[in-house]
Structures are given as C-alpha cells and as structure tokens.
CSV table of C-alpha atoms and ligand atoms in Angstrom, one decimal:
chain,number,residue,atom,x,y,z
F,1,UNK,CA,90.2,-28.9,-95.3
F,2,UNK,CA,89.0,-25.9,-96.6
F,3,UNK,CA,91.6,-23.4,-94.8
F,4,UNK,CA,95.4,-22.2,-94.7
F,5,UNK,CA,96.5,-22.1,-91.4
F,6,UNK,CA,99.8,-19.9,-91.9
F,7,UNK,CA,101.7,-18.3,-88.7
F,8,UNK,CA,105.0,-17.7,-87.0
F,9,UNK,CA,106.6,-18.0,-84.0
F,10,UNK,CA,109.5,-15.5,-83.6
F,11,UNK,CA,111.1,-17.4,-80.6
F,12,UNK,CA,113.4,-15.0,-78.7
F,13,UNK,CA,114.5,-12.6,-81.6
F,14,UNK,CA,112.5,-9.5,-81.3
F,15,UNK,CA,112.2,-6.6,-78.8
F,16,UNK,CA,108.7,-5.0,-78.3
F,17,UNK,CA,109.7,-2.1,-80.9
F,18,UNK,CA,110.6,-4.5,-83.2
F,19,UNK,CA,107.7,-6.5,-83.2
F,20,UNK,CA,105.7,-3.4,-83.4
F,21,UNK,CA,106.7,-2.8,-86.9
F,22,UNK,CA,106.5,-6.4,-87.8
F,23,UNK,CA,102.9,-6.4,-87.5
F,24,UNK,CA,102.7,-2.9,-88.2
F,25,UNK,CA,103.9,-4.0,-91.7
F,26,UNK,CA,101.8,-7.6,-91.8
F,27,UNK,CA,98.8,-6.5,-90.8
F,28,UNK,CA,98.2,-4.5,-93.9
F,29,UNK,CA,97.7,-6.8,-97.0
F,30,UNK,CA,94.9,-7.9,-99.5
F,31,UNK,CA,95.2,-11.5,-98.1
F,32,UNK,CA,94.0,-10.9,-95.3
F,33,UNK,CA,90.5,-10.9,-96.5
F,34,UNK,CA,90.6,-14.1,-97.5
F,35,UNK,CA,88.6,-16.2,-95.3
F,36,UNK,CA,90.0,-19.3,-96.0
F,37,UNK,CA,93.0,-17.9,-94.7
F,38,UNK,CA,93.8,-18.3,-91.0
F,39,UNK,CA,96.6,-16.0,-89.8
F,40,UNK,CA,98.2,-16.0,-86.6
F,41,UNK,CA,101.7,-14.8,-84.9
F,42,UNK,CA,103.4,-15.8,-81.8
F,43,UNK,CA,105.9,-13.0,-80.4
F,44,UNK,CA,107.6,-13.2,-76.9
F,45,UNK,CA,105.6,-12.6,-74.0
F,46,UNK,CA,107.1,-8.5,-73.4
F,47,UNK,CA,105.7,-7.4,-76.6
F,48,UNK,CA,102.1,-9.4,-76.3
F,49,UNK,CA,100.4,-7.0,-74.8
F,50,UNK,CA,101.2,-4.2,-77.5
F,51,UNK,CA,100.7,-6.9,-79.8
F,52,UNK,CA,96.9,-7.9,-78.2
F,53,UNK,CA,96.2,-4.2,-78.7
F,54,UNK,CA,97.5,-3.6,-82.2
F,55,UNK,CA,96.1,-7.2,-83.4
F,56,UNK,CA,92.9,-6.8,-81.6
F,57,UNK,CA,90.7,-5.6,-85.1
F,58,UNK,CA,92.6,-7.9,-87.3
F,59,UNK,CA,92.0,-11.5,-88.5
F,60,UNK,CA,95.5,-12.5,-86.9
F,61,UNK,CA,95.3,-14.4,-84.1
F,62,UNK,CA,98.0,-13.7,-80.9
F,63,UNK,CA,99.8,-16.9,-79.5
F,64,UNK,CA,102.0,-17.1,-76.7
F,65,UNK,CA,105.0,-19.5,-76.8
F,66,UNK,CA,104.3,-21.1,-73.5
F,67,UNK,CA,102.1,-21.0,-70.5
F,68,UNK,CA,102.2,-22.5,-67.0
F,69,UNK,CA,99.6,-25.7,-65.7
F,70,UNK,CA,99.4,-23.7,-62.8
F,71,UNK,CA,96.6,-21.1,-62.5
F,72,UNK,CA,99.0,-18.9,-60.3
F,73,UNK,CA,100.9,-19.2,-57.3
F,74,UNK,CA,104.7,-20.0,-56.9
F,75,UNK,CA,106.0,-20.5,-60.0
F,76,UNK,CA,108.7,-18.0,-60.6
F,77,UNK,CA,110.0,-17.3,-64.3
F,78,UNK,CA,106.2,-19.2,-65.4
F,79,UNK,CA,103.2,-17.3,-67.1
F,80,UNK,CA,99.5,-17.9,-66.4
F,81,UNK,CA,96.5,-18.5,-68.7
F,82,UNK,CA,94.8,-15.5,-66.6
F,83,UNK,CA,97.9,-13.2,-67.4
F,84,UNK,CA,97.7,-14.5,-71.1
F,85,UNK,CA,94.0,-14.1,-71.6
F,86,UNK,CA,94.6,-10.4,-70.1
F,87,UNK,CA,96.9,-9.6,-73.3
F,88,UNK,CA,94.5,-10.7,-75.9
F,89,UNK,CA,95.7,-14.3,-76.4
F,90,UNK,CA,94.0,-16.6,-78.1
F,91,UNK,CA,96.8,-19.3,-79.1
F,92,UNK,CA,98.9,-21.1,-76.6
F,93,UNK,CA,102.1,-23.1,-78.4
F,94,UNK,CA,103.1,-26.0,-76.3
F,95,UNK,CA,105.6,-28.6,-76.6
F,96,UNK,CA,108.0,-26.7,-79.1
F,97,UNK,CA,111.1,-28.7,-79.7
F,98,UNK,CA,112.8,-26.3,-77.8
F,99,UNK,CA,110.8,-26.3,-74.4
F,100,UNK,CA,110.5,-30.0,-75.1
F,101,UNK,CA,115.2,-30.0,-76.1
F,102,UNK,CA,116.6,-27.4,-74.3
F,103,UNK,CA,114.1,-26.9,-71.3
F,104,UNK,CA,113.2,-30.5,-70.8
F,105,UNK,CA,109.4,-30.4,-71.0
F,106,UNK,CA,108.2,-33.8,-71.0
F,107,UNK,CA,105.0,-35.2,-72.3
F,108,UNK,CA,103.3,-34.7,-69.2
F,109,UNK,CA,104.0,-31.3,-68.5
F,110,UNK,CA,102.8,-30.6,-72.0
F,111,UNK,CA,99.6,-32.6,-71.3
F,112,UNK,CA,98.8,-30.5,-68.3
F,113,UNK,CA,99.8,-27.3,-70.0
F,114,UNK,CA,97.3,-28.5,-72.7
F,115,UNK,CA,94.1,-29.2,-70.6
F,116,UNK,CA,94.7,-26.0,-68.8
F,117,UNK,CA,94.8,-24.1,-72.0
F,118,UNK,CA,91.6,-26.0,-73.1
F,119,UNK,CA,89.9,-25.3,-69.9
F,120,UNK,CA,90.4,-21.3,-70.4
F,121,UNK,CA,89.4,-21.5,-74.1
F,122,UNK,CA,92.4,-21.2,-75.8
F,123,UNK,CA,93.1,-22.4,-79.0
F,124,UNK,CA,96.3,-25.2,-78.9
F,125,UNK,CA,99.1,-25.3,-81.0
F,126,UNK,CA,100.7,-29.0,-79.6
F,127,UNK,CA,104.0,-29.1,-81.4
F,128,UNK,CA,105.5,-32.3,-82.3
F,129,UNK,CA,108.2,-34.1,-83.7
F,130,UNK,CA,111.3,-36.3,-83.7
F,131,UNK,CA,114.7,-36.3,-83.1
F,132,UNK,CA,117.5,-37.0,-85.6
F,133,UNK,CA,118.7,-39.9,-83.3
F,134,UNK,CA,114.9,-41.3,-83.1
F,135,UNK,CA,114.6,-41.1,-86.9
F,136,UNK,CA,118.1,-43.3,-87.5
F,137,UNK,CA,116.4,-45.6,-84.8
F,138,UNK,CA,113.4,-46.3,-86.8
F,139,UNK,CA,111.4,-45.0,-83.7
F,140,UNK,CA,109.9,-41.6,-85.6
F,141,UNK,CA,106.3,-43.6,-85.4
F,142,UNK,CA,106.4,-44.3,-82.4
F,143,UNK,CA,107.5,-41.2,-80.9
F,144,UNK,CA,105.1,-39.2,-82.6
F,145,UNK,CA,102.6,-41.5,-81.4
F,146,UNK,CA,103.7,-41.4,-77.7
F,147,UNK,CA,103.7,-37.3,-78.0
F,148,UNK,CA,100.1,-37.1,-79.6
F,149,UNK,CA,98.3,-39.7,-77.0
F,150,UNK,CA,100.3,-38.2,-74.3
F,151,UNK,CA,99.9,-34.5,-75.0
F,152,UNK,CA,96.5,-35.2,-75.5
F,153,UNK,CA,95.5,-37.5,-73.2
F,154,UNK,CA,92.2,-37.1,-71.0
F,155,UNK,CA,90.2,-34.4,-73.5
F,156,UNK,CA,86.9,-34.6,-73.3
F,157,UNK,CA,86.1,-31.5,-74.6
F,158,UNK,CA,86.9,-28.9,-77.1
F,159,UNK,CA,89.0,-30.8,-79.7
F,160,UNK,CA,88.0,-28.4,-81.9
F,161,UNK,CA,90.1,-26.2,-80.3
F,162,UNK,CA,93.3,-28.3,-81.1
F,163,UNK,CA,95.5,-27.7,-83.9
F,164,UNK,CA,98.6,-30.1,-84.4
F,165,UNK,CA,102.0,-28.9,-86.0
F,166,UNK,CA,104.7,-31.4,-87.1
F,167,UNK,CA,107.9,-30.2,-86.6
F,168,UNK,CA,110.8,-32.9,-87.0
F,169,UNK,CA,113.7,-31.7,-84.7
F,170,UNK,CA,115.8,-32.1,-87.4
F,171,UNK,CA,114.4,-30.0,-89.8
F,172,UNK,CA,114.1,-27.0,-87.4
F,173,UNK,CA,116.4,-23.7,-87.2
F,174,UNK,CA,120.2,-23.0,-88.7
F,175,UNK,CA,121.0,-26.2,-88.3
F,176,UNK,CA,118.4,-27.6,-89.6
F,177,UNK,CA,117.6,-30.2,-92.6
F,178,UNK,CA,114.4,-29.1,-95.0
F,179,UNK,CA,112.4,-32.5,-95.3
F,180,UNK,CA,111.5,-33.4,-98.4
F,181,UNK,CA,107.9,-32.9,-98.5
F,182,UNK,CA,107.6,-37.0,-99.4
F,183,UNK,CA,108.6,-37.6,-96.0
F,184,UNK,CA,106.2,-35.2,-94.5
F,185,UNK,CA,103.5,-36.5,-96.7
F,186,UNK,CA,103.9,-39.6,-95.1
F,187,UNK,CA,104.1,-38.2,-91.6
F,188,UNK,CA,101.0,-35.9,-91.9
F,189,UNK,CA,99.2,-39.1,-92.7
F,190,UNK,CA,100.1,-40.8,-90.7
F,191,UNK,CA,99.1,-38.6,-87.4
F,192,UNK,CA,95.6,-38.0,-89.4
F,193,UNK,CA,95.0,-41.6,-88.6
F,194,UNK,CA,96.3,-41.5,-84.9
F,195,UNK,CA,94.0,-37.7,-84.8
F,196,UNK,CA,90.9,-39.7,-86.5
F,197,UNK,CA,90.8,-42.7,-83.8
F,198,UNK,CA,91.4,-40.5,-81.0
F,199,UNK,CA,88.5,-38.3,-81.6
F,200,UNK,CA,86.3,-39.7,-84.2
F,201,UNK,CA,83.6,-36.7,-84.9
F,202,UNK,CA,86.0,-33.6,-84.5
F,203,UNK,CA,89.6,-35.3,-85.6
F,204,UNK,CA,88.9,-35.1,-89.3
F,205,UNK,CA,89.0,-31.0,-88.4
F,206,UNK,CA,91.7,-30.7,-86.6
F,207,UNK,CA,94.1,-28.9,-88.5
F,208,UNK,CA,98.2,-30.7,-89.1
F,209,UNK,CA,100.4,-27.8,-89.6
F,210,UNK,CA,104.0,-28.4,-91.0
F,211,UNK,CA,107.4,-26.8,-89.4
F,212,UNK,CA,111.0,-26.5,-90.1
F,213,UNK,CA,112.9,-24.4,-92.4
F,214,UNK,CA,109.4,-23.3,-94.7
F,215,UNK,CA,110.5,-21.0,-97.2
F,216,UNK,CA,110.1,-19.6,-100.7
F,217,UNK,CA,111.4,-22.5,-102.6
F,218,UNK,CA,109.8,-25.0,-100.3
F,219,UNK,CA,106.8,-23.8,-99.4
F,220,UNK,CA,104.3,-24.6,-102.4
F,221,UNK,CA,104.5,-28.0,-102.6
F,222,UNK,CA,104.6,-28.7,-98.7
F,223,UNK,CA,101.2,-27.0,-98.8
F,224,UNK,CA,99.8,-29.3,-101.5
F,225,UNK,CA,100.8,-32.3,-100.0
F,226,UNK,CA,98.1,-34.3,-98.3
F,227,UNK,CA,97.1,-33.4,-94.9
F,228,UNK,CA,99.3,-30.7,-94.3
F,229,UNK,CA,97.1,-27.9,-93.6
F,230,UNK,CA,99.0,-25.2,-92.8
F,231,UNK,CA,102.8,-23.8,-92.2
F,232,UNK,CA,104.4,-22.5,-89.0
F,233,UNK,CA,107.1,-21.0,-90.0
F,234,UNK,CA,110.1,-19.4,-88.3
F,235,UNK,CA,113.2,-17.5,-89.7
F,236,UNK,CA,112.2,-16.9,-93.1
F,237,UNK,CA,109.0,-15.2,-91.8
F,238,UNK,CA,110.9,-13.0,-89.8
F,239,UNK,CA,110.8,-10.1,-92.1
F,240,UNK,CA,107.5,-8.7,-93.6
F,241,UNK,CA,108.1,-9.7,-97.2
F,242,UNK,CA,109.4,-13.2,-96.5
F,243,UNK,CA,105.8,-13.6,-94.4
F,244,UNK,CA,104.0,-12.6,-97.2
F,245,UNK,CA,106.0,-14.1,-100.0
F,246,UNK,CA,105.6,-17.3,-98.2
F,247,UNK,CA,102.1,-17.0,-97.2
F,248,UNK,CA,100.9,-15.4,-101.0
F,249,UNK,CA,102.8,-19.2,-102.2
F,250,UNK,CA,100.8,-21.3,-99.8
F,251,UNK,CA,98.0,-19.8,-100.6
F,252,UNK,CA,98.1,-19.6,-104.6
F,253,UNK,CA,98.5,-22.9,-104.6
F,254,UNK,CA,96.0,-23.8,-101.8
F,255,UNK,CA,93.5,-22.0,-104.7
F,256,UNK,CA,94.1,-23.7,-107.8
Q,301,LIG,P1,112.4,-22.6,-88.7
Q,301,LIG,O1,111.7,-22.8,-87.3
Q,301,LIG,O2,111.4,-22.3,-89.8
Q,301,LIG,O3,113.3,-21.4,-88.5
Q,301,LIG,O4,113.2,-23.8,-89.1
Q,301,LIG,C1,110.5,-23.5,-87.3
Q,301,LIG,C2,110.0,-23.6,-85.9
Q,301,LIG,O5,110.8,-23.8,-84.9
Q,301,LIG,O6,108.8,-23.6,-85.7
C-alpha cells in the first residue's frame, strides 16, 4: 500500500479548548504535504464541531468515536449520522474495545452502525481485537474472524470506504501490554486473508491499521511490518510533539 494511515482517537480526555490547541498545534507541519500521508483525528463529540470548522482546509480527516444505527428518533444519550455529517465528519470509529468492553456493543450493533455509516458516505474505522482471556484460550483467530464477518456482514457497496484497525484489548491503555510487533505481523496477515476473500477486487485496499500503546520506541518497526498500514494511536499522541514524533517515525521509515 502506498500510504500511512496515521490518527488518534483522544477518547474522553479533552475539553473543546483543549482540543482547540491540539489541532491548532498539529495542523501546522511540513508532513502534512505529504500525500502518501493520510491524517486523521477523532476528538469527543462537544468539540467536533469547532474541530469540523478549524479542520475543514486541512488534509486531516475528523472522526467521531461512535454513532447511532438509528437515523433519529428516540435514542437518548445516541448521535446520528445526519448530526455527524452537519460537523464536518468524515470518519466514524466503531466497535472500539471500549464501546465493545465497557458499554457492551456486540457484533451486531457494530454491524448496523457500520452499514448506516456506509449508507451516508462515511469512511469506517471497524476496530477489532481480542481479549487477554481469548488469547490464553487459543481463540484470538477466531474471534477476530467472528468480529470481521460480523461487523461486516451484508456490504455490497463501498468497501473502499472501510479501513480496519487491530487493536488487541490487551495491548490498549495504562494497563496495557505493547505487542511485539511479531505477533502483530502475524495478526495483520492474517485478517488480510479474511479482508481478501471477503471482498476480492477492493480488499487488497482496504487499509489494517495497528493499535495499543504506539509510541516512540515502538512505532518504527510496527510500521514496517507486513500489512500494517497505518497506526491509531492514543496516549502518546495526546500532545503535539508526541503526534508528530510518532508520525515523523512512521513515516521515515514508510520512505526508505
Ligand atoms: P493507547 O490507545 O495507544 O493509549 O494504548 C489505543 C486505542 O485505544 O486506540
């Protein structure tokens, strides 16, 4: 693939006024006329619509962190595609470990999320990955698999508009393990296959992006393993710099 996809999703850690100078501070550096860079950010939902307006000349692409199946009606506490595409969106995360942990999303509320988002235009982010328990068990295969046909399941159109990230619960937040990027070699293959037979003209271009504690030290030789095509990173692209440091690594080495 001849693109970086590099992004992060800052969860529920900044205000709108922080996030202003966030991407204040991002959106001004040399890499971003790259084109083989692809650049995107995911804040909470109160600062997208300041975000859609400061973003809206730049190559970054806005994400939201979840969206409702519904098109409206009585969903309280749920956003819509139509109050998404108002904001500027163009990315719609679904599945994050954390909707799919701590909320108890299930693969078919991700898979209607996802044709919903597809149906508007949206570009998808489907996260997936498994648990610690699942990986002990022997069952990481197989749960990845279930996630991707599931979340997936009954696309006809637009699979171009489908990006994957691989996020092993695991590996993800304070708590979280960095897998060694053997591992996630094997994984990223692994779901290229699955990606391939599921949509044989447009999977090859699907884009696998890897999650769970990217960083500094890390971050150069997840980027040069096979199939991954891109990082999503959280904490350590919280602050300017880090984002920057971490995309200027993936990207050095994405050149050589
Ligand atoms: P982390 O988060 O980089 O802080 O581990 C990754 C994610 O949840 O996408």
């Amino acid at each position: 693939m001849d693109k970086v996809y590099f992004g992060t999703n800052i969860k529920m850690t900044k205000t709108i006024a922080e996030t202003e100078r966030f991407l204040c501070s991002i959106c001004d550096n040399s890499l971003l006329q790259k084109d083989y860079l692809v650049p995107f950010v995911i804040p909470s939902y109160t600062a997208l619509s300041m975000a859609g307006k400061l973003l809206k000349d730049s190559p970054f692409l806005l994400g939201a962190q979840n969206m409702c199946w519904a098109e409206s009606g009585q969903y309280t506490g749920e956003i819509s595609p139509a109050m998404l595409e108002e904001v500027g969106v163009e990315i719609i995360e679904i599945g994050h470990s954390e909707r799919r942990h701590i909320f108890g999303e299930t693969d078919q509320m991700i898979n209607r999320k996802v044709l919903t988002a597809l149906s508007h235009g949206f570009t998808v982010l489907l996260c997936i990955g498994e648990t610690e328990q699942e990986k002990e068990s022997g069952l990481t295969k197989e749960v990845l698999s279930t996630q991707l046909t599931q979340g997936l399941l009954g696309i006809t159109a637009q699979p171009g508009k489908i990006w994957i990230a691989y996020e092993p619960v695991w590996a993800i937040g304070t708590q979280g393990k960095p897998a060694s990027v053997g591992y996630v070699e094997r994984i990223h293959i692994y779901l290229r296959r699955i990606i391939n037979g599921l949509f044989p003209t447009a999977g090859p271009e699907i884009p696998i992006l890897y999650g769970g504690s990217v960083n500094r030290d890390n971050a150069s030789r997840l980027i040069q393993a096979q199939e991954v095509n891109g990082l999503f990173v959280g904490r350590a692209a919280w602050t300017p710099e880090g984002f920057w440091e971490i995309a200027s690594i993936a990207l050095k080495d994405f050149i050589q």
